[in-house]
Amino acid sequence: MLRFALTRIVMAIPTLLIVAVSVFVLIRLIPGDPASLMLGDLATPASLADLRARLGLDQSLPVQFAIWFGNLLKGDLGISISSQQPILPLIVSRFWVSAQIVLVAVLLASLVAVPAGLIAAWKQDSALDIGLVALATLLLSIPTFWLGLLLLLFFGLKLGWLPVVGYVAIGDDPWRGLVYLVMPIMTLFLHEIGVLLRMARASTLEVLRLDYITHARAKGLSEMAVLWRHAFKNAFGPTWTLIGLVLGNLLGGIAVVETVFTIPGLGRLLVDSIFARDYPVIQGCMLFIAFTYVLVNLVIDLCYPLFDPRVTAQ
Amino acid sequence: MSSRTLKLPPLNALIGGALIGTLLVVAGIGAVWTPYDPLRLSFRYKLAPPSEMFWLGTDEFGRDVLSRLMAGAATSVWISVLTVALAVVLGTLIGLFSGYMRGWTDRVIMAFNDALLAFPGILLALGLLAVVGANKYGIILALGLAYTPSVARIVRGTALSLREREFIAASRVMGNSEGYTMARHILPNCIAPLTVLATSMFGYVLLAESALSFLGLGVPPPAPTWGNMLAASRPYIGQAMWLGIFPGLCISLTLLGINLLGDAVRDKLDPRMRGAR
């Protein structure tokens, strides 16, 4: 178990390193002097010279990367051009806004989709199964930004139950904060049900075909016991992996939902920075999201043996 | 199963095919003809609801929504096709080269390739857009490059497994150059997995293009795309619901068509999993 965990953790390091190199190179692809890009319109000859020295621009590219990477390890992602704030605290505060939405939505979606997928596979080709798959495929096909608009139109404008736009931090006012989060969470929840249900059903079908399930049934176990003890535990693996991928993908793609509901999250920060050509923030957001993605998948992998001991044996 | 006796294609193939067929026809027509000029402003007919004159209503500048949706379909399909083509060509070249060279070349190229795959969703495309600039060509370049690593991975895998086969050795023994062997014998064998990948990629790209246009990072207005029409509808959605309904419906039906077709293809390739996923 420990060996498995250590191997996985060590394996993530080169990935993180190359991700850092890619982000560093990406911004250097922009034609022009990196220092003047980083300072934007506020550049003065003195501040330019100062930043050039700090970034080591008179030295070779590997040295520049080493300086940048050293700062990165210290948590120094530089200063935002548009707000003149240090970037890391800015990103972290925005990250929590996005993370609460994504986490709650994916948790709720898993709680609904996994049992539903299990039942659909159990009752394969029944009306219930066909209905569930059709619904899942439909939900999967509706882009989140349109689903969000539809919810807004219906619950916000037509029924007037929920506020249309805005955001209140849940720490400032728990009740109002929650009210503003209902629709964004519902949007992602509905979409991810579609994704996860299909996966849970597919992997359960694979397992239900195997001989040991027939054996379990033949020895007279109740269907409940067969499904829960024998099918579910072995079928959950692929869905669990997908949950990790979904979490990361949502973090990368949440900008559209945050735009629909005007929520000041990480996705919106990235998009606004692209509009403002705030390159240090773009760089920081990309690094932060990609790192989080790799780490989430690492944690997912590390949890794998908890329900499937076969993994550590390999 | 009834499909076996009747020899009818399964339902998901029928519905999916019909949806995608309709999209392609509408996009084809939209490229050459629309009921009205999709860019013509007409303040007399501002925010007109759907009627006999404007089937799907007009927008805040009095432009015909149906015409804009048709022109938008043409733009989206064209961008998606070019993007997929770019990713397939680039990814195939990288994958073939890497898989055929093996050794350190392969290891270094694939390490970078996999690190790029470690960027979630459209994040890489967003980063590339920041570099190349947000416009029609920027979006093709950014999305095309963002989807290149997944193509490279598949082609490299195929090339690597084929490299050991006798007919490749035979080609070399016959004195054919490395380049000729790759083009003549390895490439054709990559076409089947590439076709499956390109089809599903078409869906991702169309969705990503709509999402980026929705964010204002895609095709700039006044040129219509489904994504930027949805974005523009937001301030008016309370008084002109049709502005928010129809573009979203177009995107969803297209994605539904692609998903259903994808399911049908997978069922055909793997009958054991019929109806799964």
Coordinates of C-alpha atoms in Angstrom, one line a residue:
Chain A
M1 CA 0.0 0.0 0.0
L2 CA 2.7 2.4 1.0
R3 CA 4.8 1.4 -2.0
F4 CA 1.8 2.0 -4.3
A5 CA 1.2 5.4 -2.8
L6 CA 4.8 6.5 -3.0
T7 CA 5.1 5.3 -6.7
R8 CA 2.0 7.3 -7.6
I9 CA 3.3 10.4 -5.8
V10 CA 6.7 10.2 -7.4
M11 CA 5.1 9.6 -10.8
A12 CA 3.2 12.9 -10.5
I13 CA 6.3 15.0 -10.1
P14 CA 7.6 14.9 -13.7
T15 CA 4.1 15.7 -14.9
L16 CA 3.9 18.8 -12.7
L17 CA 7.4 19.8 -13.8
I18 CA 6.5 19.6 -17.5
V19 CA 3.2 21.4 -16.9
A20 CA 5.2 24.2 -15.4
V21 CA 7.6 24.3 -18.4
S22 CA 4.7 24.3 -20.8
V23 CA 3.0 27.3 -19.1
F24 CA 6.4 29.1 -18.9
V25 CA 7.0 28.5 -22.7
L26 CA 3.4 29.4 -23.6
I27 CA 3.7 32.9 -22.4
R28 CA 7.2 33.3 -23.9
L29 CA 5.7 32.5 -27.3
I30 CA 4.0 35.9 -27.4
P31 CA 6.1 38.2 -29.5
G32 CA 7.7 41.1 -27.6
D33 CA 9.6 41.7 -24.5
P34 CA 8.2 39.6 -21.5
A35 CA 8.9 42.4 -19.1
S36 CA 6.8 44.9 -20.9
L37 CA 4.1 42.3 -21.4
M38 CA 4.1 41.6 -17.7
L39 CA 3.9 45.3 -16.8
G40 CA 1.4 46.3 -19.4
D41 CA 0.6 50.0 -19.9
L42 CA 2.0 50.9 -16.5
A43 CA 5.6 50.2 -17.6
T44 CA 8.2 52.9 -16.9
P45 CA 11.8 52.6 -17.9
A46 CA 12.8 52.1 -14.3
S47 CA 10.2 49.5 -13.5
L48 CA 11.0 47.7 -16.8
A49 CA 14.7 47.5 -15.9
D50 CA 13.8 46.4 -12.4
L51 CA 11.5 43.5 -13.7
R52 CA 14.0 42.5 -16.4
A53 CA 16.7 42.1 -13.7
R54 CA 14.2 40.2 -11.4
L55 CA 13.1 37.8 -14.3
G56 CA 16.8 37.4 -15.3
L57 CA 15.9 38.4 -18.9
D58 CA 19.5 39.2 -19.7
Q59 CA 20.4 35.6 -19.0
S60 CA 19.8 32.3 -20.9
L61 CA 16.3 30.8 -21.1
P62 CA 17.0 27.9 -18.7
V63 CA 18.3 30.4 -16.1
Q64 CA 15.1 32.4 -16.6
F65 CA 13.1 29.3 -16.1
A66 CA 15.1 28.4 -12.9
I67 CA 14.4 31.9 -11.5
W68 CA 10.7 31.7 -12.3
F69 CA 10.4 28.2 -11.0
G70 CA 12.2 29.1 -7.8
N71 CA 9.7 31.9 -7.2
L72 CA 6.9 29.5 -8.0
L73 CA 8.1 27.1 -5.3
K74 CA 8.0 30.1 -2.9
G75 CA 4.4 30.7 -3.9
D76 CA 5.4 33.9 -5.7
L77 CA 3.4 34.0 -9.0
G78 CA 4.1 37.7 -9.5
I79 CA 1.9 40.8 -9.5
S80 CA -1.3 41.3 -11.5
I81 CA -1.1 44.0 -14.1
S82 CA -4.6 45.2 -13.7
S83 CA -5.1 45.0 -9.9
Q84 CA -1.5 45.3 -8.8
Q85 CA -2.2 42.6 -6.3
P86 CA 0.0 39.5 -5.6
I87 CA -1.4 36.8 -7.8
L88 CA -1.5 33.7 -5.5
P89 CA -3.8 35.1 -2.8
L90 CA -6.1 36.4 -5.6
I91 CA -6.3 33.0 -7.3
V92 CA -6.8 31.1 -4.0
S93 CA -9.7 33.4 -3.0
R94 CA -11.4 32.9 -6.4
F95 CA -10.6 29.2 -6.3
W96 CA -12.7 28.7 -3.2
V97 CA -15.7 30.3 -4.8
S98 CA -15.5 27.9 -7.8
A99 CA -14.5 24.9 -5.7
Q100 CA -17.6 25.0 -3.5
I101 CA -19.9 25.0 -6.5
V102 CA -18.0 22.2 -8.3
L103 CA -17.5 20.0 -5.3
V104 CA -21.1 20.1 -4.1
A105 CA -22.5 19.6 -7.6
V106 CA -20.3 16.6 -8.4
L107 CA -21.0 15.1 -4.9
L108 CA -24.7 15.4 -5.4
A109 CA -24.5 14.1 -9.0
S110 CA -22.5 11.1 -7.9
L111 CA -25.0 10.3 -5.2
V112 CA -27.8 10.2 -7.7
A113 CA -26.1 8.9 -10.9
V114 CA -24.2 6.0 -9.4
P115 CA -27.2 4.2 -7.9
A116 CA -29.3 5.1 -10.9
G117 CA -26.6 3.7 -13.3
L118 CA -26.5 0.5 -11.2
I119 CA -30.2 0.0 -11.4
A120 CA -30.3 0.8 -15.1
A121 CA -27.6 -1.9 -15.7
W122 CA -29.4 -4.4 -13.4
K123 CA -32.7 -3.9 -15.4
Q124 CA -30.9 -3.7 -18.8
D125 CA -33.2 -3.1 -21.8
S126 CA -36.2 -2.5 -19.6
A127 CA -38.3 0.6 -20.0
L128 CA -36.7 2.1 -16.9
D129 CA -33.2 1.5 -18.3
I130 CA -34.0 3.0 -21.7
G131 CA -35.6 6.0 -20.1
L132 CA -32.7 6.6 -17.8
V133 CA -30.1 6.3 -20.6
A134 CA -32.2 8.6 -22.8
L135 CA -32.4 11.1 -20.0
A136 CA -28.7 10.9 -19.3
T137 CA -27.8 11.3 -23.0
L138 CA -30.1 14.3 -23.2
L139 CA -28.6 15.9 -20.1
L140 CA -25.1 15.2 -21.3
S141 CA -25.9 17.0 -24.6
I142 CA -27.1 20.2 -23.2
P143 CA -24.2 22.6 -22.7
T144 CA -23.9 24.0 -19.2
F145 CA -24.2 27.6 -20.4
W146 CA -27.5 27.0 -22.0
L147 CA -28.8 24.8 -19.2
G148 CA -27.9 27.6 -16.8
L149 CA -29.8 30.2 -19.0
L150 CA -32.8 27.9 -19.0
L151 CA -32.8 27.5 -15.3
L152 CA -32.4 31.3 -14.9
L153 CA -35.3 31.9 -17.3
F154 CA -37.6 29.5 -15.5
F155 CA -36.7 29.7 -11.8
G156 CA -35.4 33.3 -11.8
L157 CA -37.6 35.2 -14.2
K158 CA -40.8 33.1 -14.7
L159 CA -41.3 31.8 -11.2
G160 CA -39.2 34.4 -9.4
W161 CA -38.1 31.9 -6.8
L162 CA -34.4 32.6 -7.0
P163 CA -32.3 35.7 -7.6
V164 CA -31.2 36.1 -11.2
V165 CA -27.7 37.3 -10.9
G166 CA -25.2 38.1 -8.2
Y167 CA -23.1 36.4 -5.5
V168 CA -22.8 36.7 -1.8
A169 CA -20.0 34.9 0.0
I170 CA -21.4 32.1 2.0
G171 CA -19.2 33.2 5.0
D172 CA -20.7 36.7 5.0
D173 CA -24.3 35.6 5.0
P174 CA -24.9 31.8 4.9
W175 CA -28.6 31.9 3.9
R176 CA -28.3 34.5 1.1
G177 CA -25.0 33.0 0.0
L178 CA -26.7 29.6 -0.4
V179 CA -29.6 31.1 -2.4
Y180 CA -27.2 32.5 -5.0
L181 CA -25.4 29.1 -5.3
V182 CA -28.6 27.0 -5.9
M183 CA -28.8 27.5 -9.7
P184 CA -25.1 27.2 -10.6
I185 CA -24.9 24.0 -8.5
M186 CA -28.1 22.7 -10.1
T187 CA -26.7 23.4 -13.6
L188 CA -23.5 21.4 -13.1
F189 CA -25.4 18.7 -11.1
L190 CA -27.8 18.0 -13.9
H191 CA -25.1 18.0 -16.5
E192 CA -22.8 15.7 -14.6
I193 CA -25.7 13.2 -13.8
G194 CA -25.7 12.5 -17.5
V195 CA -22.0 11.9 -17.7
L196 CA -21.7 9.8 -14.6
L197 CA -24.9 7.7 -15.0
R198 CA -23.7 6.4 -18.4
M199 CA -20.3 5.5 -17.0
A200 CA -21.8 3.8 -13.9
R201 CA -24.2 1.8 -16.1
A202 CA -21.5 0.8 -18.6
S203 CA -19.1 -0.5 -16.0
T204 CA -21.8 -2.3 -14.1
L205 CA -22.9 -4.1 -17.3
E206 CA -19.3 -5.2 -17.8
V207 CA -19.2 -6.7 -14.4
L208 CA -22.7 -8.3 -14.4
R209 CA -21.7 -10.4 -17.3
L210 CA -18.9 -12.1 -15.4
D211 CA -19.0 -15.7 -14.2
Y212 CA -18.7 -14.9 -10.5
I213 CA -22.0 -12.9 -10.6
T214 CA -23.7 -16.0 -12.0
H215 CA -22.0 -18.0 -9.2
A216 CA -23.2 -15.5 -6.6
R217 CA -26.7 -15.8 -7.9
A218 CA -26.5 -19.6 -8.1
K219 CA -25.5 -19.9 -4.5
G220 CA -28.8 -18.2 -3.7
L221 CA -27.7 -14.7 -2.7
S222 CA -30.4 -12.1 -2.8
E223 CA -30.3 -9.7 -5.8
M224 CA -29.6 -6.9 -3.3
A225 CA -26.5 -8.7 -2.1
V226 CA -25.3 -9.6 -5.6
L227 CA -25.7 -6.0 -6.7
W228 CA -24.2 -4.3 -3.7
R229 CA -21.5 -6.7 -2.6
H230 CA -20.4 -8.2 -5.9
A231 CA -21.3 -5.9 -8.7
F232 CA -21.1 -2.4 -7.2
K233 CA -17.7 -2.7 -5.6
N234 CA -16.1 -4.0 -8.7
A235 CA -17.9 -1.7 -11.1
F236 CA -17.2 1.5 -9.2
G237 CA -13.6 1.9 -10.3
P238 CA -14.1 3.5 -13.7
T239 CA -16.8 5.8 -12.3
W240 CA -14.5 6.9 -9.5
T241 CA -11.7 7.7 -12.0
L242 CA -14.2 9.7 -14.1
I243 CA -15.3 11.7 -11.0
G244 CA -11.7 12.9 -10.8
L245 CA -11.6 13.8 -14.4
V246 CA -14.9 15.6 -14.1
L247 CA -13.8 17.6 -11.2
G248 CA -10.7 18.8 -13.1
N249 CA -12.6 19.5 -16.3
L250 CA -15.2 21.5 -14.5
L251 CA -12.5 23.6 -12.9
G252 CA -11.2 24.3 -16.4
G253 CA -14.6 24.9 -18.0
I254 CA -16.5 26.6 -15.1
A255 CA -16.0 30.0 -16.7
V256 CA -19.1 29.7 -18.8
V257 CA -21.3 28.9 -15.8
E258 CA -19.7 31.7 -13.8
T259 CA -20.5 34.0 -16.7
V260 CA -24.2 33.0 -16.8
F261 CA -24.7 33.6 -13.1
T262 CA -22.1 36.4 -12.7
I263 CA -20.1 34.6 -10.0
P264 CA -16.6 35.9 -9.3
G265 CA -14.8 32.5 -9.5
L266 CA -11.5 31.3 -10.9
G267 CA -12.8 30.7 -14.4
R268 CA -14.1 34.2 -14.7
L269 CA -10.7 35.5 -13.4
L270 CA -8.9 33.6 -16.2
V271 CA -11.3 34.9 -18.9
D272 CA -11.2 38.5 -17.6
S273 CA -7.4 38.3 -17.5
I274 CA -7.3 37.1 -21.2
F275 CA -9.5 40.2 -22.1
A276 CA -7.2 42.5 -20.0
R277 CA -4.0 40.8 -21.4
D278 CA -3.0 40.4 -17.8
Y279 CA -0.4 37.7 -18.6
P280 CA 1.0 37.1 -15.1
V281 CA -2.5 36.2 -14.0
I282 CA -3.2 34.0 -17.0
Q283 CA 0.0 32.2 -16.3
G284 CA -0.9 31.8 -12.6
C285 CA -4.5 30.6 -13.3
M286 CA -3.3 28.0 -15.9
L287 CA -0.6 26.7 -13.5
F288 CA -3.0 26.6 -10.6
I289 CA -5.8 24.8 -12.5
A290 CA -3.4 22.3 -14.1
F291 CA -1.7 21.5 -10.8
T292 CA -5.0 21.1 -9.0
Y293 CA -6.1 18.8 -11.8
V294 CA -3.0 16.6 -11.5
L295 CA -3.4 16.6 -7.7
V296 CA -7.1 15.7 -7.7
N297 CA -6.3 12.8 -10.0
L298 CA -3.5 11.7 -7.7
V299 CA -5.8 11.7 -4.7
I300 CA -8.4 9.8 -6.7
D301 CA -5.7 7.2 -7.6
L302 CA -4.6 7.0 -3.9
C303 CA -8.2 6.3 -2.8
Y304 CA -8.6 3.6 -5.3
P305 CA -7.3 0.7 -3.1
L306 CA -9.9 1.6 -0.4
F307 CA -12.6 -0.2 -2.4
D308 CA -10.5 -2.2 -4.9
P309 CA -7.5 -3.9 -3.1
R310 CA -6.5 -5.5 -6.5
V311 CA -4.9 -2.2 -7.5
T312 CA -2.1 -2.3 -5.0
A313 CA -1.2 -5.8 -6.0
Q314 CA -0.2 -4.7 -9.5
Chain B
M1 CA -33.8 -8.3 -31.2
S2 CA -36.1 -6.6 -33.7
S3 CA -33.2 -4.8 -35.4
R4 CA -31.8 -8.2 -36.4
T5 CA -34.9 -9.4 -38.1
L6 CA -35.9 -6.1 -39.7
K7 CA -32.3 -5.1 -40.7
L8 CA -33.2 -1.6 -39.6
P9 CA -30.3 0.5 -38.2
P10 CA -30.7 1.0 -34.4
L11 CA -32.7 3.9 -33.1
N12 CA -29.8 5.9 -31.9
A13 CA -28.1 5.7 -35.3
L14 CA -31.3 6.8 -37.0
I15 CA -32.0 9.8 -34.7
G16 CA -28.3 10.8 -34.5
G17 CA -27.9 10.5 -38.3
A18 CA -31.0 12.5 -38.9
L19 CA -29.9 15.3 -36.5
I20 CA -26.4 15.5 -38.0
G21 CA -27.7 15.2 -41.5
T22 CA -30.0 18.2 -40.9
L23 CA -27.2 20.2 -39.4
L24 CA -25.0 19.6 -42.4
V25 CA -27.8 20.5 -44.8
V26 CA -28.7 23.6 -42.9
A27 CA -25.0 24.6 -42.6
G28 CA -24.6 24.0 -46.4
I29 CA -27.6 26.2 -47.2
G30 CA -26.7 28.8 -44.6
A31 CA -23.3 29.2 -46.3
V32 CA -24.8 30.4 -49.6
W33 CA -28.4 31.5 -48.8
T34 CA -30.4 32.8 -45.8
P35 CA -34.0 34.2 -45.8
Y36 CA -32.7 37.6 -44.8
D37 CA -29.2 39.2 -44.6
P38 CA -28.0 37.9 -41.2
L39 CA -26.1 41.2 -40.6
R40 CA -28.8 43.7 -41.8
L41 CA -30.0 46.0 -39.0
S42 CA -33.7 46.9 -38.9
F43 CA -34.8 48.9 -35.9
R44 CA -38.4 48.8 -37.1
Y45 CA -38.4 45.1 -36.2
K46 CA -36.4 45.2 -33.0
L47 CA -37.0 42.2 -30.7
A48 CA -40.0 41.0 -32.8
P49 CA -41.4 37.6 -31.6
P50 CA -41.6 34.7 -33.9
S51 CA -44.1 35.4 -36.7
E52 CA -44.9 34.4 -40.3
M53 CA -42.4 37.1 -41.4
F54 CA -39.6 36.1 -39.0
W55 CA -40.1 32.5 -38.2
L56 CA -37.8 32.5 -35.2
G57 CA -38.2 36.2 -34.3
T58 CA -35.6 39.0 -34.5
D59 CA -32.9 40.2 -32.1
E60 CA -32.1 43.5 -30.4
F61 CA -30.9 45.0 -33.7
G62 CA -33.9 43.6 -35.7
R63 CA -31.8 41.0 -37.3
D64 CA -33.6 37.8 -38.3
V65 CA -32.8 35.0 -35.9
L66 CA -33.3 32.1 -38.4
S67 CA -30.9 33.7 -40.9
R68 CA -28.3 34.2 -38.1
L69 CA -28.7 30.6 -36.9
M70 CA -28.2 29.3 -40.5
A71 CA -25.2 31.5 -41.0
G72 CA -23.9 30.5 -37.6
A73 CA -24.3 26.8 -38.4
A74 CA -22.1 27.3 -41.5
T75 CA -19.5 29.1 -39.4
S76 CA -19.5 26.6 -36.6
V77 CA -19.3 23.5 -38.9
W78 CA -16.6 25.2 -41.0
I79 CA -14.5 26.1 -37.9
S80 CA -15.0 22.6 -36.4
V81 CA -14.0 20.8 -39.6
L82 CA -10.8 23.0 -40.0
T83 CA -10.0 22.5 -36.3
V84 CA -10.4 18.8 -36.4
A85 CA -8.4 18.7 -39.7
L86 CA -5.5 20.7 -38.1
A87 CA -5.4 18.5 -35.0
V88 CA -5.5 15.3 -37.1
V89 CA -2.8 16.3 -39.5
L90 CA -0.5 17.7 -36.8
G91 CA -1.2 14.9 -34.4
T92 CA -0.6 12.3 -37.0
L93 CA 2.7 13.7 -38.0
I94 CA 3.9 13.9 -34.4
G95 CA 2.5 10.5 -33.5
L96 CA 4.0 8.8 -36.6
F97 CA 7.3 10.4 -36.1
S98 CA 7.4 9.6 -32.4
G99 CA 6.2 6.0 -32.7
Y100 CA 8.5 5.2 -35.6
M101 CA 11.6 6.8 -34.1
R102 CA 11.1 5.2 -30.7
G103 CA 13.9 5.6 -28.1
W104 CA 14.7 8.9 -26.6
T105 CA 13.0 11.0 -29.3
D106 CA 9.8 9.1 -28.5
R107 CA 10.2 9.4 -24.8
V108 CA 10.8 13.2 -24.8
I109 CA 8.0 13.9 -27.3
M110 CA 5.5 11.8 -25.4
A111 CA 6.4 13.3 -22.0
F112 CA 5.5 16.7 -23.4
N113 CA 2.5 15.3 -25.1
D114 CA 1.1 13.7 -21.9
A115 CA 1.8 16.9 -19.9
L116 CA -0.3 18.8 -22.4
L117 CA -3.0 16.2 -21.9
A118 CA -2.8 17.0 -18.2
F119 CA -4.4 20.3 -18.8
P120 CA -8.1 19.9 -18.2
G121 CA -10.9 20.6 -20.7
I122 CA -10.6 23.8 -22.6
L123 CA -8.0 25.3 -20.3
L124 CA -5.2 24.7 -22.8
A125 CA -7.3 26.3 -25.6
L126 CA -7.9 29.3 -23.3
G127 CA -4.2 29.7 -22.7
L128 CA -3.4 29.4 -26.4
L129 CA -6.1 31.9 -27.2
A130 CA -4.4 34.4 -24.9
V131 CA -1.3 34.0 -27.1
V132 CA -2.7 33.9 -30.6
G133 CA -5.6 36.3 -30.0
A134 CA -9.3 35.8 -29.8
N135 CA -10.7 35.7 -33.4
K136 CA -11.9 33.1 -35.9
Y137 CA -8.4 32.0 -36.9
G138 CA -7.2 32.2 -33.3
I139 CA -9.9 29.8 -32.3
I140 CA -9.0 27.3 -35.0
L141 CA -5.4 27.4 -34.1
A142 CA -5.9 27.3 -30.3
L143 CA -8.5 24.5 -30.4
G144 CA -6.6 22.6 -33.1
L145 CA -3.3 22.7 -31.1
A146 CA -5.2 21.8 -27.9
Y147 CA -6.6 18.6 -29.4
T148 CA -3.4 17.6 -31.2
P149 CA -1.9 15.7 -28.2
S150 CA -4.9 13.2 -28.1
V151 CA -4.4 12.4 -31.8
A152 CA -0.7 12.1 -31.4
R153 CA -1.2 9.6 -28.6
I154 CA -3.5 7.3 -30.6
V155 CA -1.4 7.4 -33.8
R156 CA 1.8 6.8 -31.9
G157 CA 0.3 3.7 -30.2
T158 CA -0.8 2.3 -33.6
A159 CA 2.5 3.1 -35.2
L160 CA 4.4 1.5 -32.3
S161 CA 2.4 -1.7 -32.5
L162 CA 2.7 -1.9 -36.3
R163 CA 6.4 -1.3 -36.4
E164 CA 7.1 -4.8 -35.2
R165 CA 4.9 -6.5 -37.8
E166 CA 6.3 -8.5 -40.7
F167 CA 5.0 -6.4 -43.5
I168 CA 6.8 -3.3 -42.2
A169 CA 10.1 -5.3 -42.0
A170 CA 9.4 -6.6 -45.5
S171 CA 8.9 -3.0 -46.8
R172 CA 12.3 -2.1 -45.3
V173 CA 14.0 -5.1 -46.7
M174 CA 12.7 -4.2 -50.2
G175 CA 14.7 -1.1 -49.9
N176 CA 11.8 1.4 -49.3
S177 CA 12.7 4.6 -47.4
E178 CA 11.5 5.2 -43.9
G179 CA 9.3 8.0 -45.1
Y180 CA 7.7 5.8 -47.8
T181 CA 7.1 3.0 -45.4
M182 CA 5.4 5.3 -42.9
A183 CA 3.2 6.9 -45.5
R184 CA 2.4 3.7 -47.5
H185 CA 2.1 1.1 -44.8
I186 CA 1.7 2.6 -41.3
L187 CA -0.6 5.6 -42.1
P188 CA -3.4 3.6 -43.8
N189 CA -3.7 1.5 -40.7
C190 CA -4.2 4.5 -38.5
I191 CA -7.3 5.6 -40.4
A192 CA -9.9 3.5 -38.6
P193 CA -9.1 4.7 -35.1
L194 CA -8.6 8.2 -36.4
T195 CA -12.0 8.3 -37.9
V196 CA -13.7 7.3 -34.6
L197 CA -11.6 9.9 -32.8
A198 CA -12.3 12.7 -35.3
T199 CA -16.0 12.1 -35.1
S200 CA -16.2 12.5 -31.3
M201 CA -13.7 15.4 -31.5
F202 CA -16.0 17.2 -33.9
G203 CA -18.5 17.3 -31.0
Y204 CA -16.0 18.5 -28.5
V205 CA -14.7 21.2 -30.8
L206 CA -18.2 22.4 -31.7
L207 CA -19.0 22.6 -28.0
A208 CA -15.7 24.3 -27.1
E209 CA -16.2 26.8 -30.0
S210 CA -19.7 27.7 -28.7
A211 CA -18.4 28.0 -25.2
L212 CA -15.5 30.3 -26.2
S213 CA -17.8 32.4 -28.4
F214 CA -20.2 32.6 -25.4
L215 CA -17.4 33.9 -23.3
G216 CA -16.6 36.5 -26.0
L217 CA -13.3 34.8 -27.0
G218 CA -14.5 33.3 -30.2
V219 CA -15.8 34.7 -33.5
P220 CA -16.3 38.4 -32.8
P221 CA -19.7 40.0 -33.4
P222 CA -21.5 41.0 -35.6
A223 CA -20.7 37.7 -37.4
P224 CA -23.2 35.2 -35.9
T225 CA -22.3 32.0 -34.1
W226 CA -24.6 30.0 -31.8
G227 CA -22.3 30.8 -28.9
N228 CA -22.1 34.6 -29.3
M229 CA -25.9 34.7 -30.1
L230 CA -26.5 33.1 -26.7
A231 CA -24.2 35.5 -25.0
A232 CA -25.8 38.5 -26.7
S233 CA -29.3 37.2 -25.6
R234 CA -28.6 37.5 -21.9
P235 CA -29.7 41.1 -21.3
Y236 CA -32.9 40.6 -23.3
I237 CA -33.8 37.1 -22.2
G238 CA -36.6 38.3 -20.0
Q239 CA -38.5 40.1 -22.7
A240 CA -37.3 38.1 -25.8
M241 CA -37.1 34.5 -24.6
W242 CA -36.7 33.1 -28.2
L243 CA -33.3 34.8 -28.4
G244 CA -32.0 32.5 -25.6
I245 CA -33.9 29.4 -26.6
F246 CA -33.1 28.7 -30.3
P247 CA -29.3 29.0 -30.4
G248 CA -29.0 26.7 -27.3
L249 CA -31.5 24.3 -28.9
C250 CA -29.3 24.2 -32.0
I251 CA -26.1 23.4 -30.0
S252 CA -27.9 20.8 -27.9
L253 CA -29.5 19.0 -30.8
T254 CA -26.1 18.9 -32.6
L255 CA -24.4 17.4 -29.6
L256 CA -27.2 15.0 -29.0
G257 CA -26.8 13.8 -32.6
I258 CA -23.1 13.3 -32.2
N259 CA -23.5 11.5 -28.9
L260 CA -26.2 9.2 -30.4
L261 CA -24.0 8.5 -33.5
G262 CA -21.1 7.8 -31.2
D263 CA -23.1 5.3 -29.2
A264 CA -24.3 3.6 -32.4
V265 CA -20.7 3.3 -33.7
R266 CA -19.5 1.9 -30.4
D267 CA -22.4 -0.6 -30.3
K268 CA -21.5 -1.8 -33.8
L269 CA -17.8 -2.2 -33.0
D270 CA -18.5 -3.9 -29.7
P271 CA -21.9 -5.7 -29.8
R272 CA -21.2 -7.1 -26.3
M273 CA -21.8 -3.6 -25.0
R274 CA -25.0 -3.0 -26.9
G275 CA -26.9 -0.2 -25.2
A276 CA -24.2 0.4 -22.7
R277 CA -22.9 3.8 -21.6

